[in-house]
Coordinates of C-alpha atoms in Angstrom, one line a residue:
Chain A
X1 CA -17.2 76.3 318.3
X2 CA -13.9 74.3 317.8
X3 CA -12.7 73.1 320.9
X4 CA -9.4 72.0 318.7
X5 CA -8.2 72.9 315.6
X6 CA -5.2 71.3 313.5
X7 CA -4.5 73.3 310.6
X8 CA -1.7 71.7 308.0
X9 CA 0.6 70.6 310.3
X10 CA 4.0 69.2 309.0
X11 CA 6.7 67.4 311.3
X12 CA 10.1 67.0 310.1
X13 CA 12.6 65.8 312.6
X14 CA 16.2 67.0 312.2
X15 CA 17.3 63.6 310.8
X16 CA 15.0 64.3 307.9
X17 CA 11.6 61.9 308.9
X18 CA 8.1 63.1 308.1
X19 CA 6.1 61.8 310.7
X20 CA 3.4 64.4 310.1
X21 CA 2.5 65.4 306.3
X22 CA 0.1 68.8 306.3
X23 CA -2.8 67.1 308.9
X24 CA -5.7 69.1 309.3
X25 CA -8.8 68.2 311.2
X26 CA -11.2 70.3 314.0
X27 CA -12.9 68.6 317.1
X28 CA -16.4 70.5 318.4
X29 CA -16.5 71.3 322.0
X30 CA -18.1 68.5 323.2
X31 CA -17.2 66.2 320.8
X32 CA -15.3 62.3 321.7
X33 CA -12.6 61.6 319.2
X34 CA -10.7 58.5 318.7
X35 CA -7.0 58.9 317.1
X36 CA -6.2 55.5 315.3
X37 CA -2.9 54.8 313.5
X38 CA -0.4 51.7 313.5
X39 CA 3.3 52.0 315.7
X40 CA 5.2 55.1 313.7
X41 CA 1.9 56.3 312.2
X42 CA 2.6 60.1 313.9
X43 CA 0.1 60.0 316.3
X44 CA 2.4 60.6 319.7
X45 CA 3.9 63.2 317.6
X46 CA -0.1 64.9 316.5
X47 CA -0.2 64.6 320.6
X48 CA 3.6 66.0 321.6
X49 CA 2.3 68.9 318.7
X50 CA -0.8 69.7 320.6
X51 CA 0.4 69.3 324.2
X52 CA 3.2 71.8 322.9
X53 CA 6.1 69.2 323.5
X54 CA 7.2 69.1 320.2
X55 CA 6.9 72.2 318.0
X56 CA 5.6 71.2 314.6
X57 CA 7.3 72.6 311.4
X58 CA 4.5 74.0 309.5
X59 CA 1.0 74.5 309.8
X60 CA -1.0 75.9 313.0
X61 CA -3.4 74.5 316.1
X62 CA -5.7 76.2 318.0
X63 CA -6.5 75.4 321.3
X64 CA -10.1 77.1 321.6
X65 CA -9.3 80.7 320.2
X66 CA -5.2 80.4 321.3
X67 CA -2.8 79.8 318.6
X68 CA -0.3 77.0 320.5
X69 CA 1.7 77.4 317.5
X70 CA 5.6 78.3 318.3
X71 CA 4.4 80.0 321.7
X72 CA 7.0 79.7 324.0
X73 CA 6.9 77.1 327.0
X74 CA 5.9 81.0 329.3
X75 CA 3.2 81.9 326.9
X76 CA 1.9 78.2 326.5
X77 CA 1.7 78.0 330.2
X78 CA -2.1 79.4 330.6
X79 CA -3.0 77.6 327.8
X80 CA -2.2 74.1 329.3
X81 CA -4.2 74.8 332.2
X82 CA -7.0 74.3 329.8
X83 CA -5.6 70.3 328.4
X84 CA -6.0 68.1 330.8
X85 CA -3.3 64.5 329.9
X86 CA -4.0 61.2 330.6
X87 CA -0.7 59.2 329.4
X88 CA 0.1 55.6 329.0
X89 CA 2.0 55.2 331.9
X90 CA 0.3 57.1 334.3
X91 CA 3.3 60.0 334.7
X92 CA 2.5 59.8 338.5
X93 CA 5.3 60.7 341.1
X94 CA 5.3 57.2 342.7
X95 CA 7.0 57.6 345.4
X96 CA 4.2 60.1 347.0
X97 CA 0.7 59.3 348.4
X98 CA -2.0 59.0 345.5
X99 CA -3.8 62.3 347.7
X100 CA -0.5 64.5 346.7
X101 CA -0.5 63.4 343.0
X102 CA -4.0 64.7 342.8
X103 CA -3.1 68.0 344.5
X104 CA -0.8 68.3 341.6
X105 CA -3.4 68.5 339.2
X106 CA -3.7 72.3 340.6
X107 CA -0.3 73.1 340.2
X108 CA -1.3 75.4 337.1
X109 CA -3.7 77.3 339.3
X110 CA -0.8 78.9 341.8
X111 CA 2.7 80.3 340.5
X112 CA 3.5 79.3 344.1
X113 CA 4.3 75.4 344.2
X114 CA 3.4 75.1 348.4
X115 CA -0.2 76.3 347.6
X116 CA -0.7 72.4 346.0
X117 CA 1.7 70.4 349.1
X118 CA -0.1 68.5 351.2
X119 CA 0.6 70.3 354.2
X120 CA 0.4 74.2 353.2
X121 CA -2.5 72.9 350.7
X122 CA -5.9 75.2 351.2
X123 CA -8.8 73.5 352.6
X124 CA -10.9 74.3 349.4
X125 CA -8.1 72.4 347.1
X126 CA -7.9 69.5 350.0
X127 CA -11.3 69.2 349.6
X128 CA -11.4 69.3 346.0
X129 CA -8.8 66.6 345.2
X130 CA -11.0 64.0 347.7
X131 CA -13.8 64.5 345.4
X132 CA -12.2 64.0 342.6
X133 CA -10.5 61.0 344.2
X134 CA -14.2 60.2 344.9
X135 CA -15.4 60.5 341.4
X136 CA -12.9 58.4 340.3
X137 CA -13.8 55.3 343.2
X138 CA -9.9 55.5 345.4
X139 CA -11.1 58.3 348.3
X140 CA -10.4 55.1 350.1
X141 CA -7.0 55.0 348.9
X142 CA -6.1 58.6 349.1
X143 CA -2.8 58.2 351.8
X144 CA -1.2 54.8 350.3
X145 CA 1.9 55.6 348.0
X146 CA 1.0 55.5 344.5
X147 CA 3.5 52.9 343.6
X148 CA 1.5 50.5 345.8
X149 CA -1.8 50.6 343.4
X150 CA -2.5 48.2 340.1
X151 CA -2.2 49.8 337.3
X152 CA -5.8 50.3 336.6
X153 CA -6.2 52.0 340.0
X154 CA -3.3 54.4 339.1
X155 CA -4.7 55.6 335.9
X156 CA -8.2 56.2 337.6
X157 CA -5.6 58.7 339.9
X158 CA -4.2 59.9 336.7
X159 CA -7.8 60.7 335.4
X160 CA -8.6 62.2 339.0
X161 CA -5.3 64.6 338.6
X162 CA -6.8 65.5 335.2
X163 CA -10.0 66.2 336.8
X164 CA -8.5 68.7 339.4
X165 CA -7.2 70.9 336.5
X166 CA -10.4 71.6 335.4
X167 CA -9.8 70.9 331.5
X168 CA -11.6 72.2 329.0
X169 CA -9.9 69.9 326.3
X170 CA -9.1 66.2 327.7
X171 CA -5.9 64.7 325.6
X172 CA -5.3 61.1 326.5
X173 CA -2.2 59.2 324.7
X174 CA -2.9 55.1 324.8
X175 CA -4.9 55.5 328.0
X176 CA -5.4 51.4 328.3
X177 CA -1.9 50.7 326.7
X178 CA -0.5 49.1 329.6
X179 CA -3.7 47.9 331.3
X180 CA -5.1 44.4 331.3
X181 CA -8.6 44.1 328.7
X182 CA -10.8 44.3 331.9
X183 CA -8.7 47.2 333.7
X184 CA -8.5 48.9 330.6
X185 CA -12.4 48.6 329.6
X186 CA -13.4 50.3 332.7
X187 CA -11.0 52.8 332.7
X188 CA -12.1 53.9 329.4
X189 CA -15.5 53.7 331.0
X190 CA -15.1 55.6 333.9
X191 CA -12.8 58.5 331.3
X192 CA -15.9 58.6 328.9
X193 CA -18.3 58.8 331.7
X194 CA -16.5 62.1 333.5
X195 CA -15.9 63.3 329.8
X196 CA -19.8 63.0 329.2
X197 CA -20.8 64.7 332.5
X198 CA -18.4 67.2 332.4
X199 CA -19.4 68.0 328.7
X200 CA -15.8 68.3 327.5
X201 CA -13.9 67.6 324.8
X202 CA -11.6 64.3 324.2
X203 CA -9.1 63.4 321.8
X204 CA -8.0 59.8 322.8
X205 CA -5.0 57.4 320.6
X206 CA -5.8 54.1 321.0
X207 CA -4.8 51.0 319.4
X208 CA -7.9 48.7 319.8
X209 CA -10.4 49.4 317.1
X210 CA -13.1 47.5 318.9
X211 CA -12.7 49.8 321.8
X212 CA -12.5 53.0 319.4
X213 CA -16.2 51.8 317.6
X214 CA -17.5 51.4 320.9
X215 CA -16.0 54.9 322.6
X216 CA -15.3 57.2 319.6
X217 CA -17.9 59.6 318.2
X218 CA -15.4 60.0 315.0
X219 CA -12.7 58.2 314.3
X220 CA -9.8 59.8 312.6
X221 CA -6.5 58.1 311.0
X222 CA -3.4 58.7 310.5
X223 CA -0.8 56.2 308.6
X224 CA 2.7 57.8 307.3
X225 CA 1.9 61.2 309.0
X226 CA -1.3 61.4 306.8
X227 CA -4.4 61.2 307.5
X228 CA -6.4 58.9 305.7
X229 CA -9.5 58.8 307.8
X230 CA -12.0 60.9 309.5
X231 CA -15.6 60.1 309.9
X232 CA -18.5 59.9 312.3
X233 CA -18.1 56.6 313.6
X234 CA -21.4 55.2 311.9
X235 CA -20.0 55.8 308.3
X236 CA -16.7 54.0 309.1
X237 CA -16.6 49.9 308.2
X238 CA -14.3 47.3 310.0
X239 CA -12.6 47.1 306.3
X240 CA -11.6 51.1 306.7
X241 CA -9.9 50.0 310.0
X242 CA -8.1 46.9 308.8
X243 CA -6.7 49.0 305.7
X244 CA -5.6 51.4 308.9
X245 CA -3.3 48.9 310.4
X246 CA -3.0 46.1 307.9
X247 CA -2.2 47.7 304.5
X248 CA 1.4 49.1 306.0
X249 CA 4.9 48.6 304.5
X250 CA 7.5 46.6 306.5
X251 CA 9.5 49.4 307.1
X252 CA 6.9 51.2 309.3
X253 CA 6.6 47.8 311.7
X254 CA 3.2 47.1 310.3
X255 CA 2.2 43.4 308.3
X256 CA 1.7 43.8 304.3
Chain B
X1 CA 23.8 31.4 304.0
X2 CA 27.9 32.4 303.2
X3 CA 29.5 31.6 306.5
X4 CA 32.0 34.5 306.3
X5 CA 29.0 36.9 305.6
X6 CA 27.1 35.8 308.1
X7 CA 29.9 36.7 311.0
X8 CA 30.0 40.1 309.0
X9 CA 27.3 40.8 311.1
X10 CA 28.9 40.3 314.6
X11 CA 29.8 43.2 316.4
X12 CA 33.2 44.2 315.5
X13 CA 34.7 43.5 319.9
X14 CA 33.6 40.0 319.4
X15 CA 35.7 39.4 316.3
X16 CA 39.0 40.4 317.2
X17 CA 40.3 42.8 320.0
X18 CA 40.6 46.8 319.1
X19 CA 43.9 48.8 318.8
X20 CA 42.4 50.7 321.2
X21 CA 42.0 47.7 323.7
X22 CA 45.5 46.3 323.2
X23 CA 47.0 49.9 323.5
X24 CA 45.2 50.2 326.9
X25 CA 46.0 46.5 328.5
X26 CA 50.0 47.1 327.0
X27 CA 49.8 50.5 328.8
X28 CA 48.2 49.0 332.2
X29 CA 50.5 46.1 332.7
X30 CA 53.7 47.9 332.1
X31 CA 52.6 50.7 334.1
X32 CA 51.8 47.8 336.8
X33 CA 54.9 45.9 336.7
X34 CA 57.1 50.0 337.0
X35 CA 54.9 51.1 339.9
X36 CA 55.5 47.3 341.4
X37 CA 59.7 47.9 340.6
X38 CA 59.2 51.6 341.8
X39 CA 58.0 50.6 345.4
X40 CA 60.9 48.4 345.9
X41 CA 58.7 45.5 346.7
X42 CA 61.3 43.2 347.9
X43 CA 60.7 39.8 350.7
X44 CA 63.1 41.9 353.1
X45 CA 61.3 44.8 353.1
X46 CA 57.9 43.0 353.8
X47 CA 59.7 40.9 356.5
X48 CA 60.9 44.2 358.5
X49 CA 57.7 46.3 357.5
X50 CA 56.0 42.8 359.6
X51 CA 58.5 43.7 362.3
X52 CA 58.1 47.1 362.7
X53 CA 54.2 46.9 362.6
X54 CA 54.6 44.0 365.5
X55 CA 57.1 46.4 367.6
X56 CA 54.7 49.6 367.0
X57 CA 51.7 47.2 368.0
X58 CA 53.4 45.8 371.0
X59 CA 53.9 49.2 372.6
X60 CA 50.1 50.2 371.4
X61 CA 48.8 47.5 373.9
X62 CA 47.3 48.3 376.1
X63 CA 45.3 51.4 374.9
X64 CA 46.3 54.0 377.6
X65 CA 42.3 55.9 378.4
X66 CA 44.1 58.4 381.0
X67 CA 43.5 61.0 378.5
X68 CA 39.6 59.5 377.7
X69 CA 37.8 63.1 378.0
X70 CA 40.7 65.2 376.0
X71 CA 40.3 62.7 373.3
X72 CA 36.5 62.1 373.4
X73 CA 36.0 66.3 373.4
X74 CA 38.3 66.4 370.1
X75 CA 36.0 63.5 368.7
X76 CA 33.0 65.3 369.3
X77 CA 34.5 68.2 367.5
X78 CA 35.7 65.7 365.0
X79 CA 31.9 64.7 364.3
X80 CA 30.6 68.2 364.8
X81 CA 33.0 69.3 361.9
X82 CA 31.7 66.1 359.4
X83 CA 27.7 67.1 360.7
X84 CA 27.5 70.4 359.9
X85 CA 29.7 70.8 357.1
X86 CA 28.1 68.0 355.4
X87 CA 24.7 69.3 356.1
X88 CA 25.3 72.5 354.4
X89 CA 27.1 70.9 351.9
X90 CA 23.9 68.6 350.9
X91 CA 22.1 71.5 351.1
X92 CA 24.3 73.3 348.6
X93 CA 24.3 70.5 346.6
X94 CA 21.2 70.3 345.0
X95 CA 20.9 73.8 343.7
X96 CA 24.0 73.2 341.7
X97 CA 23.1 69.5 341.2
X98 CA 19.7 71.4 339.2
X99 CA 22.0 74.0 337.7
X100 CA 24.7 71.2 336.4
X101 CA 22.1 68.8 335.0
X102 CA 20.6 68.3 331.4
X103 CA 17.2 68.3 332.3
X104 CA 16.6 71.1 334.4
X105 CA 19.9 73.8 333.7
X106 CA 18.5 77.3 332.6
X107 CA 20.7 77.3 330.0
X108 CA 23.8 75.0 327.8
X109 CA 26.6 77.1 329.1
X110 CA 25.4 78.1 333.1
X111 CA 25.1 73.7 333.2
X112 CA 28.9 73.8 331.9
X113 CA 30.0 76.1 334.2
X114 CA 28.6 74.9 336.8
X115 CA 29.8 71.5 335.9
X116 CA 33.2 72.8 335.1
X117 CA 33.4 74.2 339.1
X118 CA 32.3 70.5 340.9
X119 CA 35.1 68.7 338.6
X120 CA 37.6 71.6 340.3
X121 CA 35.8 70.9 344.2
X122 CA 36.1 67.2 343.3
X123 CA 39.3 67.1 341.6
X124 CA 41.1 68.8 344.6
X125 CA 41.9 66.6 347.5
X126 CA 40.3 67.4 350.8
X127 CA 43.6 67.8 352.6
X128 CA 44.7 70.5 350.0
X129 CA 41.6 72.4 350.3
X130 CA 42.4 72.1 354.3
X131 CA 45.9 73.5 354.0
X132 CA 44.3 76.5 351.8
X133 CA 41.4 76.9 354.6
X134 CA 43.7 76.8 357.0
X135 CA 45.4 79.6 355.5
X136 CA 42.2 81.5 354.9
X137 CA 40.6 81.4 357.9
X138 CA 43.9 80.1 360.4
X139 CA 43.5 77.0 362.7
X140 CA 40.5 75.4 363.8
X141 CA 37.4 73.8 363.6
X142 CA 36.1 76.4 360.8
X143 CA 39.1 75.5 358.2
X144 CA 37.5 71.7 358.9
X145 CA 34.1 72.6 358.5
X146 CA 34.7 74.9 355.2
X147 CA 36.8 71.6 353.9
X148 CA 34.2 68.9 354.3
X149 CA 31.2 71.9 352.9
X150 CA 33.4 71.4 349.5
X151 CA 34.3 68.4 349.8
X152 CA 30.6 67.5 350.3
X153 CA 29.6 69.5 347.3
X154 CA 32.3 67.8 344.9
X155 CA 30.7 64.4 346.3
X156 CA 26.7 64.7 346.3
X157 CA 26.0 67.4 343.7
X158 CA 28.1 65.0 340.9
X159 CA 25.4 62.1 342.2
X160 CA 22.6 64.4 342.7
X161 CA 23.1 65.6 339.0
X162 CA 23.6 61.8 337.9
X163 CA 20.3 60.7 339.6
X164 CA 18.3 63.6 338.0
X165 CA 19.7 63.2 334.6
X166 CA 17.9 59.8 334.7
X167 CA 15.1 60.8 336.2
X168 CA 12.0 59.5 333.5
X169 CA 10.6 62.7 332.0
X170 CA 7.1 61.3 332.1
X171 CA 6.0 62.5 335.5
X172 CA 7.7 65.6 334.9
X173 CA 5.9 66.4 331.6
X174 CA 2.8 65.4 333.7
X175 CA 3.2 68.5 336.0
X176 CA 3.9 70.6 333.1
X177 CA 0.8 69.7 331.3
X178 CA -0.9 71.0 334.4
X179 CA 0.8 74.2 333.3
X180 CA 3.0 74.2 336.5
X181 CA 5.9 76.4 336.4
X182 CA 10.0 75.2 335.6
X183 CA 10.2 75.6 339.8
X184 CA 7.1 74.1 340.4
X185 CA 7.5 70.9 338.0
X186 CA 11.1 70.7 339.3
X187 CA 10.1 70.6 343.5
X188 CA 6.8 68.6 342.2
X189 CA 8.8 65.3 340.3
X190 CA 12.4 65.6 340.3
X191 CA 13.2 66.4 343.8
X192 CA 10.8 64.0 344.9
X193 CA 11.7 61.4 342.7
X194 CA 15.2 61.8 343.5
X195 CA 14.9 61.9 346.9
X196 CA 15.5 58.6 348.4
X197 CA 18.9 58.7 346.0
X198 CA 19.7 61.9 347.6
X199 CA 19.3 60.4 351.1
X200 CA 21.7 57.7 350.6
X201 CA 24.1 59.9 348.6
X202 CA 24.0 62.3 351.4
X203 CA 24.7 59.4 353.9
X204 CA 27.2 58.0 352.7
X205 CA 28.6 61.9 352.7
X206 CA 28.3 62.3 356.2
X207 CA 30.5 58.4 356.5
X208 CA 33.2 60.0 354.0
X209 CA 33.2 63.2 355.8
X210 CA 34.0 61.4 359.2
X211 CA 37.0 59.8 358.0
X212 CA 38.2 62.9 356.0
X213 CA 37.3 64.9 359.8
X214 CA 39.8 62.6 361.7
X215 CA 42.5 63.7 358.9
X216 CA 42.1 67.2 358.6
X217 CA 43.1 67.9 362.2
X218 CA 46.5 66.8 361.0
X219 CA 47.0 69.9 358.7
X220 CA 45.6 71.8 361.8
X221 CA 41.7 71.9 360.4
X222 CA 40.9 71.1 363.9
X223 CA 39.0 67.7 365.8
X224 CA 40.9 64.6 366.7
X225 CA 43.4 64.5 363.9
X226 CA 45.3 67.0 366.1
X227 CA 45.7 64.8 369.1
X228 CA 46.6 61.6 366.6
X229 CA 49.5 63.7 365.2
X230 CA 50.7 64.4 368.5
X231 CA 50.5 61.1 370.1
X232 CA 52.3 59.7 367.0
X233 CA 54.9 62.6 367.1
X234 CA 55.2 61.9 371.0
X235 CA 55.8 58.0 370.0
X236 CA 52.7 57.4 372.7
X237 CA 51.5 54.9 370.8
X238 CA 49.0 53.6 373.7
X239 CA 47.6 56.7 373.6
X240 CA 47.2 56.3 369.7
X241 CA 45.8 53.3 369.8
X242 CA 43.2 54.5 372.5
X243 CA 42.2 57.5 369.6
X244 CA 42.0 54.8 366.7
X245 CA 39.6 52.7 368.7
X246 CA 37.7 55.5 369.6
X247 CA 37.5 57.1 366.0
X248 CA 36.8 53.2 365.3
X249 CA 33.7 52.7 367.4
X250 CA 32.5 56.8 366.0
X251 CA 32.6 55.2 362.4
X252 CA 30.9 51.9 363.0
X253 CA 27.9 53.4 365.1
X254 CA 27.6 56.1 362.1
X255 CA 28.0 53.7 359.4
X256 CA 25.3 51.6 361.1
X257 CA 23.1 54.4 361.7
X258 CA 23.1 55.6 358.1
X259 CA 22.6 52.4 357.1
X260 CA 19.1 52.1 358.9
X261 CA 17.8 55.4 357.5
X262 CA 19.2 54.4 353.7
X263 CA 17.2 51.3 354.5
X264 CA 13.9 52.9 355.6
X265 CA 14.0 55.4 352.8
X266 CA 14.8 53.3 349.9

């Protein structure tokens, strides 16, 4: 079963760019895939069309058996309880404890937004976001502000918020973007680790190829909006990556 | 590399000044040097406007406190006025602050709307709406209170909708990936993310609605403006000068107090 399914899908801003030219792949249940693509190749825009923040122009995605396609943000709603997000720069509230940003990960769950505060929390959700807090090594750290915590440590909260919502489908945008090689290896660790356990299903961008060959299952690639690659990991060569991000025309930021 | 061309590039301000800025500096300095000629600014009138201020200071001194407890009860009332019609101001303020900003309006036309209405509650002065409260609702504390309540909402929900507009959309889109709810992603990220700017805004409200307090009681909106006028009317100038040191002492300890909490929380 097809955990993710991108059917076609076309992107055509109003000014008149293509950043997405009829890209189709599907991801198995279970499955780790690595998005690769240089600056401008459409990959945030594949993941805004997924997460349902960008509507594409043509073309349809599944998430499981839902069509996200044109769904309104209402009818998306249930449907993003499902995607759990890991993004570049965290997205955490920073000026609340790391426990609260966890809590938030249940938000989904209740229409009612005090059933995930701190204080009018359930003991059951409480409970939950310390173990996820646990899973992720910062139970210690559960009342210190978030803003207080290296950047490693506040993407491992990020990935514990993820956790809370339960996700079927983990989407994570540049994950070690903004993290130091060492912060960033073990966080990719410690994401590939829950994914495994878990059994679910990851699409992740990333820019380092090294760290794609060594986390990715299958590697797919886009460049102009198109894709150009998709393969199990062991039938892709270090030549099909450079062509990835080397073989790109000034215009698009990349080296000729 | 062609000299001339090369300048081409330079953005055009750097070149050579606009129309449009020497329109706007010939229009600022003649409307300077007419509102300078209007006021009749003359050595004269400076040298008897000294004068008078010395006479007017000379019979101030010494501050007369035989009337301490009169003026200390209309102070209260003064700062009972500024507290709670700020408070439910602020509170007011962030409702419409959500309704008049980009991010998080329902809809194009309620966030011009309600736009359109805190321009009006700012535009008009707080004495002005005090003269139409005092109308309304006749003489009094109430006329003060509803005065500094729109006065207050003309003030913080223009910041509060400032300081949500630039709230980063990140954290927001976080909670919405969750598959939170508009109200739930909106009490999850941007209220608390605004927060300590809503604080300070609101603090520096309660400062602005002191001063405009004192004021109001001379249109008859009630508090210590009242007894100012009179002492003034009276000529008991020592009395005056008692209320302007007390109204003096009300302001510092509040200004310092605010200033402690926007510390803390920012």
């Amino acid at each position: 079963m097809n955990a993710l399914s991108v059917r076609e899908v076309s992107k055509v801003f109003k000014d008149g760019t293509e950043a997405l030219s009829e890209v189709s792949f599907d991801i198995k249940a279970g499955e780790g895939v690595v998005l690769l693509g240089h600056n401008g190749s459409g990959k945030s825009t594949m993941f805004k069309c997924i997460s349902g923040f960008e509507k594409t122009s043509s073309g349809e995605i599944y998430i499981g058996k839902d069509e996200t396609t044109f769904l309104s943000d209402r009818k998306y709603r249930p449907i993003r309880k499902k995607v759990g997000m890991v993004f570049q720069n965290f997205h955490l509230i920073y000026n609340l404890s790391v426990f609260q940003n966890v809590l938030f990960g249940a938000m989904g769950q209740s229409r009612n937004f005090l059933k995930v505060s701190a204080p009018f929390a359930s003991k059951k959700d409480r409970e939950k976001a310390m173990d996820c807090l646990k899973r992720v090594g910062l139970d210690h750290l559960a009342k210190r502000r978030s803003d207080q915590l290296s950047g490693g440590q506040q993407q491992r909260v990020a990935i514990a918020r993820m956790l809370m919502q339960d996700p079927e489908l983990v989407l994570a945008d540049e994950p070690i973007a903004s993290l130091d090689p060492k912060a960033g290896r073990e966080v990719m660790e410690l994401l590939w680790e829950i994914v495994d356990e878990r059994k679910l299903t990851v699409l992740c961008i990333l820019h380092q190829t090294d760290i794609a060959m060594e986390f990715g299952e299958r590697l797919i690639g886009l460049n102009k909006g198109k894709l150009v690659l998709d393969d199990a990991k062991k039938n892709i060569s270090k030549d099909d990556l450079n062509m990835l991000y080397f073989n790109v025309d000034e215009k698009h930021g990349g080296i000729v | 590399m062609n000299k001339k061309k090369h300048y081409e590039h330079m953005p055009a301000r750097f070149q050579r000044p606009s129309i449009t800025t020497i329109i706007g500096l010939t229009a600022f300095v003649t409307l300077f040097i007419l509102g300078v000629t209007h006021a009749q600014l003359s050595f004269d009138r400076i040298f008897s406007g000294i004068t008078n201020m010395l006479r007017f200071l000379s019979s101030a001194f010494p501050p007369d406190p035989s009337r301490i407890t009169a003026i200390s009860n209309a102070m209260y009332e003064t700062f009972q006025i500024a507290l709670v019609g700020t408070a439910i101001g602020v509170v007011l303020s962030v409702p419409i602050a959500l309704l008049a900003s980009t991010n998080t309006s329902p809809h194009f036309s309620i966030r011009v709307i309600t736009r359109g209405i805190v321009s009006t509650l700012r535009t008009i002065p707080d004495l002005i709406w005090a003269l139409i409260f005092v109308i309304s609702v006749g003489l009094g504390p109430l006329a003060g209170i509803l005065t500094i309540i729109v006065d207050t909402i003309g003030f913080c929900a223009r910041f509060f909708s400032e300081r949500i507009e630039e709230i980063q959309k990140g954290p927001s889109q976080a909670l919405e990936s969750t598959g939170a709810t508009k109200i739930g992603v909106i009490s999850g990220s941007i209220i608390p993310l605004g927060f300590p700017s809503f604080v300070a805004t609101s603090l520096f409200a309660v400062e602005k609605s002191i001063r405009s307090a004192v004021v109001l009681g001379l249109v008859g909106a009630g508090g210590i403006g009242v007894e100012l006028s009179t002492s003034f009317t009276l000529r008991r100038y020592d009395e005056a000068l008692m209320i302007v040191i007390l109204i003096l002492v009300v302001v510092i300890i509040v200004e310092q107090i605010s200033s402690a909490i926007r510390k803390k929380v920012i």
